[in-house]
mmCIF file of C-alpha atoms in Angstrom:
data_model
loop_
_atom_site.group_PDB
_atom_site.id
_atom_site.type_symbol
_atom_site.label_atom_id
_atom_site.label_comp_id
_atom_site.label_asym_id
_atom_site.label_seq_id
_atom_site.Cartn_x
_atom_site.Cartn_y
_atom_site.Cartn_z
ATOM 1 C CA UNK A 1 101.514 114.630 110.507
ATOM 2 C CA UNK A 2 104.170 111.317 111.028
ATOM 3 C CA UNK A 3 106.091 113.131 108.485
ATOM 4 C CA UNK A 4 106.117 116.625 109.813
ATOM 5 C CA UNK A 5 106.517 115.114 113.334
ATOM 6 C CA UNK A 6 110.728 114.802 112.086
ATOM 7 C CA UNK A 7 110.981 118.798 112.038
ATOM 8 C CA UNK A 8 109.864 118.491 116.586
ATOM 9 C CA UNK A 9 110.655 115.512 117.613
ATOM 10 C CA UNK A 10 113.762 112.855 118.095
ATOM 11 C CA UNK A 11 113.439 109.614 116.118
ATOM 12 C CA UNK A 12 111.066 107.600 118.242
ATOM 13 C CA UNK A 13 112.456 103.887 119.696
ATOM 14 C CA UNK A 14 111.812 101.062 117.673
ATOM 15 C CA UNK A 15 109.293 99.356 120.458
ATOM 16 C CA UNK A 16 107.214 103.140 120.019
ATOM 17 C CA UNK A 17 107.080 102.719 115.922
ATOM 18 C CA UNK A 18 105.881 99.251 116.503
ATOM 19 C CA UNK A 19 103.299 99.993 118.474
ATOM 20 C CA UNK A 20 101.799 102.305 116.183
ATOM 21 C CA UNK A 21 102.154 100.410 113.597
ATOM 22 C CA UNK A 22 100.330 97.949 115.450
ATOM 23 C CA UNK A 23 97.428 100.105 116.270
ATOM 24 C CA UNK A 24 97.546 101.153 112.515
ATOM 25 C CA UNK A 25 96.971 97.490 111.650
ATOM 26 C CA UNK A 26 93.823 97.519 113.848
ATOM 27 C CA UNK A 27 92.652 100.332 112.599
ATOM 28 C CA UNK A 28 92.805 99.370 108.595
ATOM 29 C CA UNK A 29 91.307 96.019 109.455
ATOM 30 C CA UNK A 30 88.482 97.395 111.244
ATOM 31 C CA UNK A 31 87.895 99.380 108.496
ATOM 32 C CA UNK A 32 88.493 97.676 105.516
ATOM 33 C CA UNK A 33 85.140 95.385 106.912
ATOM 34 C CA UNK A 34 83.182 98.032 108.678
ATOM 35 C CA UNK A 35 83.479 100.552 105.953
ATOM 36 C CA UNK A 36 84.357 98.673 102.849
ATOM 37 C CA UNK A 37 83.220 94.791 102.853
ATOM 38 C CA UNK A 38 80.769 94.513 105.005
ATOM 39 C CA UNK A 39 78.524 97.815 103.228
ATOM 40 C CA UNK A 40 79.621 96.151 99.652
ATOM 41 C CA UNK A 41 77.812 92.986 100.598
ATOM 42 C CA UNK A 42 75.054 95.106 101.609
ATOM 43 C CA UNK A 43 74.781 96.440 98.395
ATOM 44 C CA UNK A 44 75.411 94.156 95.960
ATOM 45 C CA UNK A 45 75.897 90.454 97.597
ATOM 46 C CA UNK A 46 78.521 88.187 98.844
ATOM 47 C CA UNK A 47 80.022 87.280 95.165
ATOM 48 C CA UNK A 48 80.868 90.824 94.150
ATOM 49 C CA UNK A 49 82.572 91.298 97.134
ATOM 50 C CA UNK A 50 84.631 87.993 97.176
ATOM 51 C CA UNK A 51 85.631 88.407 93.384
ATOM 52 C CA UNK A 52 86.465 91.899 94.329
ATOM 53 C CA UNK A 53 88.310 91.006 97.525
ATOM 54 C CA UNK A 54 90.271 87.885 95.394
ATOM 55 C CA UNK A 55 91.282 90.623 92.643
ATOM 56 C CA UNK A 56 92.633 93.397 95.090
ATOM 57 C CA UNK A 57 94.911 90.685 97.202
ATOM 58 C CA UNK A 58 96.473 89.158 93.624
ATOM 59 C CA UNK A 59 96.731 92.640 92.258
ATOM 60 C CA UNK A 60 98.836 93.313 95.230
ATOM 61 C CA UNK A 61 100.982 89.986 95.528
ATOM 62 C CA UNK A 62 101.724 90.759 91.878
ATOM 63 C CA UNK A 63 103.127 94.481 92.502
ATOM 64 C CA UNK A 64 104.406 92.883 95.679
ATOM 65 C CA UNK A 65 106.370 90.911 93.615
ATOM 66 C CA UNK A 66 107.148 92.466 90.341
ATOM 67 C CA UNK A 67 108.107 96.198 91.658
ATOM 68 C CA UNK A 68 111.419 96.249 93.362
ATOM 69 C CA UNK A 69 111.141 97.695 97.127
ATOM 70 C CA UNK A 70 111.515 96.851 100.536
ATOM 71 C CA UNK A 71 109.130 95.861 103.929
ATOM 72 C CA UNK A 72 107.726 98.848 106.005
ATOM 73 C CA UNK A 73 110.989 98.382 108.791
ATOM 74 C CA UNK A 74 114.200 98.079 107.203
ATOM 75 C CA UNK A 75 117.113 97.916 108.330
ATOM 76 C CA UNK A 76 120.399 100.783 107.808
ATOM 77 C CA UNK A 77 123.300 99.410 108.421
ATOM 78 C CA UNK A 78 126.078 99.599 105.850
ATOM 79 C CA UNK A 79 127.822 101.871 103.282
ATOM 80 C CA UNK A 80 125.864 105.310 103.006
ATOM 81 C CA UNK A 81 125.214 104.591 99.387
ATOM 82 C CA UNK A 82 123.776 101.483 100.136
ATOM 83 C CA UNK A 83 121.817 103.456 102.626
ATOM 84 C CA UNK A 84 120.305 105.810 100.482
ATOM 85 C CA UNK A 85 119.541 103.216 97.728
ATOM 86 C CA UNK A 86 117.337 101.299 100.559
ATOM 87 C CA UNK A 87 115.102 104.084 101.601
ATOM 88 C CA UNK A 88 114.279 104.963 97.897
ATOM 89 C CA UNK A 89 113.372 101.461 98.121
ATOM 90 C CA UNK A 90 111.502 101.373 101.436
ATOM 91 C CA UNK A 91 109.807 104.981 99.831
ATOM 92 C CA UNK A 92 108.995 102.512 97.315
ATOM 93 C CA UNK A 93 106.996 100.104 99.434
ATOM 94 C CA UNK A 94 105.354 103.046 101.561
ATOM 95 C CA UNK A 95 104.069 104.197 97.786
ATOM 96 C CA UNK A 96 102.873 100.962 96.592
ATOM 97 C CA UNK A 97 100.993 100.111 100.053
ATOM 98 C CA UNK A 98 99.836 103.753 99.977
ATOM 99 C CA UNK A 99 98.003 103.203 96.280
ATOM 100 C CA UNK A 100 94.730 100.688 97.850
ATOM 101 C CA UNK A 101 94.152 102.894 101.052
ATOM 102 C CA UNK A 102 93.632 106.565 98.590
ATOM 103 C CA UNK A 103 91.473 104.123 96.464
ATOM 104 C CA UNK A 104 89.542 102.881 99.089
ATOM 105 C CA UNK A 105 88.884 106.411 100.256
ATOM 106 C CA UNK A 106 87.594 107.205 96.942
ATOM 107 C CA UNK A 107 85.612 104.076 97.063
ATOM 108 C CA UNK A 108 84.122 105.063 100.198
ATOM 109 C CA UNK A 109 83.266 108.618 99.398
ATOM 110 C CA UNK A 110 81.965 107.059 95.948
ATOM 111 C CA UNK A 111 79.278 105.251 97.431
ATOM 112 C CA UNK A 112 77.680 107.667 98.951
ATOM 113 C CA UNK A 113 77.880 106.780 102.792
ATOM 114 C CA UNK A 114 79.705 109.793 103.916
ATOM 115 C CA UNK A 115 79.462 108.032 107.641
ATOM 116 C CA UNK A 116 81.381 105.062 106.321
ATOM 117 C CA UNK A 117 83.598 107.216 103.859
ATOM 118 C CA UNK A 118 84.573 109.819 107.078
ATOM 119 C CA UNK A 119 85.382 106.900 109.140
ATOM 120 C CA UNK A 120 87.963 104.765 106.492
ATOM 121 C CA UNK A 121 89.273 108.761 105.969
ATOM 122 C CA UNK A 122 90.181 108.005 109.508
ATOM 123 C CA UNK A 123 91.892 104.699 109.900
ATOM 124 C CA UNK A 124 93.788 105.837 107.164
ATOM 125 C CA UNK A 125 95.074 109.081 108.649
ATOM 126 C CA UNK A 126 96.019 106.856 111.532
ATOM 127 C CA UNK A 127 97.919 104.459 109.569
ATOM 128 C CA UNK A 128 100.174 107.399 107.963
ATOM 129 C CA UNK A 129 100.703 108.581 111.185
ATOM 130 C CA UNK A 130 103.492 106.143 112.129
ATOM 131 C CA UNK A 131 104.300 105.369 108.109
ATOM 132 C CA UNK A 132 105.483 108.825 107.615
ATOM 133 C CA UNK A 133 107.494 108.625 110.574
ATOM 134 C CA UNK A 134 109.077 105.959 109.124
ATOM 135 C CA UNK A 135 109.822 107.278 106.187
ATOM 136 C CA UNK A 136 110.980 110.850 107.518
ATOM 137 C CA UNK A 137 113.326 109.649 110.334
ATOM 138 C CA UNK A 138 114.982 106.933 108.285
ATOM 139 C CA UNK A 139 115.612 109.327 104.916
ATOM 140 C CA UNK A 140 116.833 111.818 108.281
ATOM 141 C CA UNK A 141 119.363 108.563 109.218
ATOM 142 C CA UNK A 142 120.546 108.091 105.686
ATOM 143 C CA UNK A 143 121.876 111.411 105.291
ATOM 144 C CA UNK A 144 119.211 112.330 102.749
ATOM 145 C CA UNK A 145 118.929 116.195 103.472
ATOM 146 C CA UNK A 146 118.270 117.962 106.789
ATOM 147 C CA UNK A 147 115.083 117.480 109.032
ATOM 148 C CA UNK A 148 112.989 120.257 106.671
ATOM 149 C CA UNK A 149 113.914 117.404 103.467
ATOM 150 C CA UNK A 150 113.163 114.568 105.260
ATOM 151 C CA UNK A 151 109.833 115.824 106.089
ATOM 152 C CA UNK A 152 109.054 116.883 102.280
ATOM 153 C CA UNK A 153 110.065 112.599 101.298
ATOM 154 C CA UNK A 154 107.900 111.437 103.770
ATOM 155 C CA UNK A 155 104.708 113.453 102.542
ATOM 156 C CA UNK A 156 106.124 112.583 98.813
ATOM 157 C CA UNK A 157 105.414 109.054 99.441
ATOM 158 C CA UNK A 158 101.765 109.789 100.486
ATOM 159 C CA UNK A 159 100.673 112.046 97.927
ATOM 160 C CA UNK A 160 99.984 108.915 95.914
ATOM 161 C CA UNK A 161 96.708 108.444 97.837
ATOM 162 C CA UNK A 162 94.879 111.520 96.235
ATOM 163 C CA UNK A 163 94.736 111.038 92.564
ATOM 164 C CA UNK A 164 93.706 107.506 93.499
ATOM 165 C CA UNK A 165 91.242 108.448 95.792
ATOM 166 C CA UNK A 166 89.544 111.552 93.094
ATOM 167 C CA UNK A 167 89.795 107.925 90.626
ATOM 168 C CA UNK A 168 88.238 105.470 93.139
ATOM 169 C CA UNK A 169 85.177 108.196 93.478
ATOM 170 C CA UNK A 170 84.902 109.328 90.122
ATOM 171 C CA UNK A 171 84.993 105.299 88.821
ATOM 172 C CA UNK A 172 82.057 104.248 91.391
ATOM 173 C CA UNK A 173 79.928 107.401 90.682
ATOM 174 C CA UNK A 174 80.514 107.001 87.024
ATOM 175 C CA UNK A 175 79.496 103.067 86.906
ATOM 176 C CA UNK A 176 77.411 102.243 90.071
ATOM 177 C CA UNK A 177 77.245 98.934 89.328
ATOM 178 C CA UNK A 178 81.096 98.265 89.397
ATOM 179 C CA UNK A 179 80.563 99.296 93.762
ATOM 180 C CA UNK A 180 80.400 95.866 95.195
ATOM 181 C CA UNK A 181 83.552 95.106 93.323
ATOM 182 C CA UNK A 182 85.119 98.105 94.083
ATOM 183 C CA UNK A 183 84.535 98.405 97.825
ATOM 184 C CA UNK A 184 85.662 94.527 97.758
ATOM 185 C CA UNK A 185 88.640 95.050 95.411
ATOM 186 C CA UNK A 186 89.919 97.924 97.691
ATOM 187 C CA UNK A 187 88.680 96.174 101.215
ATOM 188 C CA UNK A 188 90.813 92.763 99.801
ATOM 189 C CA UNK A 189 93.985 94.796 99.050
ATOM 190 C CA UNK A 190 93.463 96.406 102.242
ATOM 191 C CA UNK A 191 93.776 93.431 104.085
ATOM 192 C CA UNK A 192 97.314 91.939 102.011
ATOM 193 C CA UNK A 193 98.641 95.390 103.013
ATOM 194 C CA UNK A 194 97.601 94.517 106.717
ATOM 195 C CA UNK A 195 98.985 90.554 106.503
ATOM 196 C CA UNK A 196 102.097 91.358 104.400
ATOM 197 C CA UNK A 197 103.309 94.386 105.183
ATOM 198 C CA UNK A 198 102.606 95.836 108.694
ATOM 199 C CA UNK A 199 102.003 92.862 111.227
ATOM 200 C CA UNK A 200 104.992 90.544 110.061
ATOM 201 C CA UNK A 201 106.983 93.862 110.496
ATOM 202 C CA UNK A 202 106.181 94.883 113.580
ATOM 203 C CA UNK A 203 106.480 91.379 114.817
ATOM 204 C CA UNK A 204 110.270 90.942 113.848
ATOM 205 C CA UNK A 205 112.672 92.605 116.659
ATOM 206 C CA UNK A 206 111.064 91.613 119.935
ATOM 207 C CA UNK A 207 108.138 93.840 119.976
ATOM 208 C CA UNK A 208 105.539 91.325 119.291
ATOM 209 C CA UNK A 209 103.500 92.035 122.770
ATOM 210 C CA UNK A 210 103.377 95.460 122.206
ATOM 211 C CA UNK A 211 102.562 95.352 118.706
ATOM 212 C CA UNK A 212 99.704 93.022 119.538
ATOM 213 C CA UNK A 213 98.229 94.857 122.331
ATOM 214 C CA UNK A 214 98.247 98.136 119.774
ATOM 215 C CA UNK A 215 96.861 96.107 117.037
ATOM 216 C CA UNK A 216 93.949 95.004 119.730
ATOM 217 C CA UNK A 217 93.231 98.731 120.816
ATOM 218 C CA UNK A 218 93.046 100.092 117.168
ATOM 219 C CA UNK A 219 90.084 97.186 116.566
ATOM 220 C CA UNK A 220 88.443 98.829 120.012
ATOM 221 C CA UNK A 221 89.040 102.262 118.677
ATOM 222 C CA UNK A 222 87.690 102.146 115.581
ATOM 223 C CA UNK A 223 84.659 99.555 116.621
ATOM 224 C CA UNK A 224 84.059 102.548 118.973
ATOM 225 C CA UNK A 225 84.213 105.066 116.220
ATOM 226 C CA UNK A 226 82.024 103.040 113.815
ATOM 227 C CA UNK A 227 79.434 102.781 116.472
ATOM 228 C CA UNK A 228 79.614 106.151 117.684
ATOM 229 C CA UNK A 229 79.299 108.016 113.868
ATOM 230 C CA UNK A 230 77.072 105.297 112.316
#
């Protein structure tokens, strides 16, 4: 939908993509314990879990590190090469940050709690919301093809979610004893997603109130929605 949304609509201000961005944050954190961590320790303990949640966060640092790319909000200003070469590089980051949330889907779905499953399939809808915005408008700015193109890169950089996700259900069903570490391995790079990527972004050109107060409403939303379908 963020992606389509360049096709109808003018490129939203930068105080409107950090506030959903914000509430995207919420949402994923939410999540990542209501529907990943908390029902992992459920099922198979607390050390599971943290070995699973220590794994996914240093599985991400490392791609973090090792696979060139740049942050969620990035900046276009110079030539229109140098344009272009940054969002392949920002469709980069949107890819790599894409890879735990179709996982943890799969996860979800893999376990066998459709409630908790239907709800992460949620937070994460919300989250690519405001990501394929991003991804659409600023391919739109960099004179990457007309609105129709722009709208076909920002779904590319999604698509990465579903052959994880069919992998994330097919590897828990297979091998239900690997679940704790699963649910914790995709809850933990979940969470470096949420602290690395898409709160120190939001918070970096004078949108921090707005960004918090949408972080703080995704939380309520999806405490709501846990509550609610649970």
């Amino acid at each position: 939908m963020g992606a389509l949304s360049v096709l109808v609509v003018r490129r939203p201000t930068q105080r409107t993509l950090d506030a959903l961005l914000g509430f995207a944050a919420g949402v994923m954190l939410t999540a990542s314990f209501t529907s990943l961590i908390l029902p992992g320790i459920e099922r198979g303990g607390l050390l599971p879990v943290i070995l699973g949640i220590g794994l996914g966060g240093l599985f991400l640092d490392l791609a973090d590190h090792l696979i060139p790319h740049l942050h969620i909000i990035s900046g276009e200003e110079g030539p229109h090469t140098d344009r272009i070469r940054a969002v392949w590089l920002f469709i980069i980051a949107i890819t790599l940050h894409n890879a735990p949330e179709g996982l943890a889907v799969g996860v979800g779905f893999g376990s066998g709690n459709l409630s908790n499953a239907f709800i992460l399939m949620m937070a994460i809808g919300f989250q690519n919301i405001p990501e394929g915005m991003a991804v659409s408008f600023s391919s739109l700015s960099a004179g990457m093809g007309k609105r129709f193109y722009a709208s076909l890169v920002g779904i590319r950089a999604g698509l990465v979610e579903i052959p994880l996700a069919l992998f994330g259900a097919w590897a828990v069903s297979a091998a239900s004893s690997i679940l704790p570490y699963a649910m914790g391995f995709a809850g933990g790079a979940m969470l470096y997603v949420i602290s690395d990527e898409i709160i120190p972004e939001t918070h970096g050109r004078g949108n921090e109130r707005i960004a918090t107060l949408g972080t703080m409403l995704g939380v309520l939303v999806m405490l709501s929605l846990d509550v609610a379908l649970g």
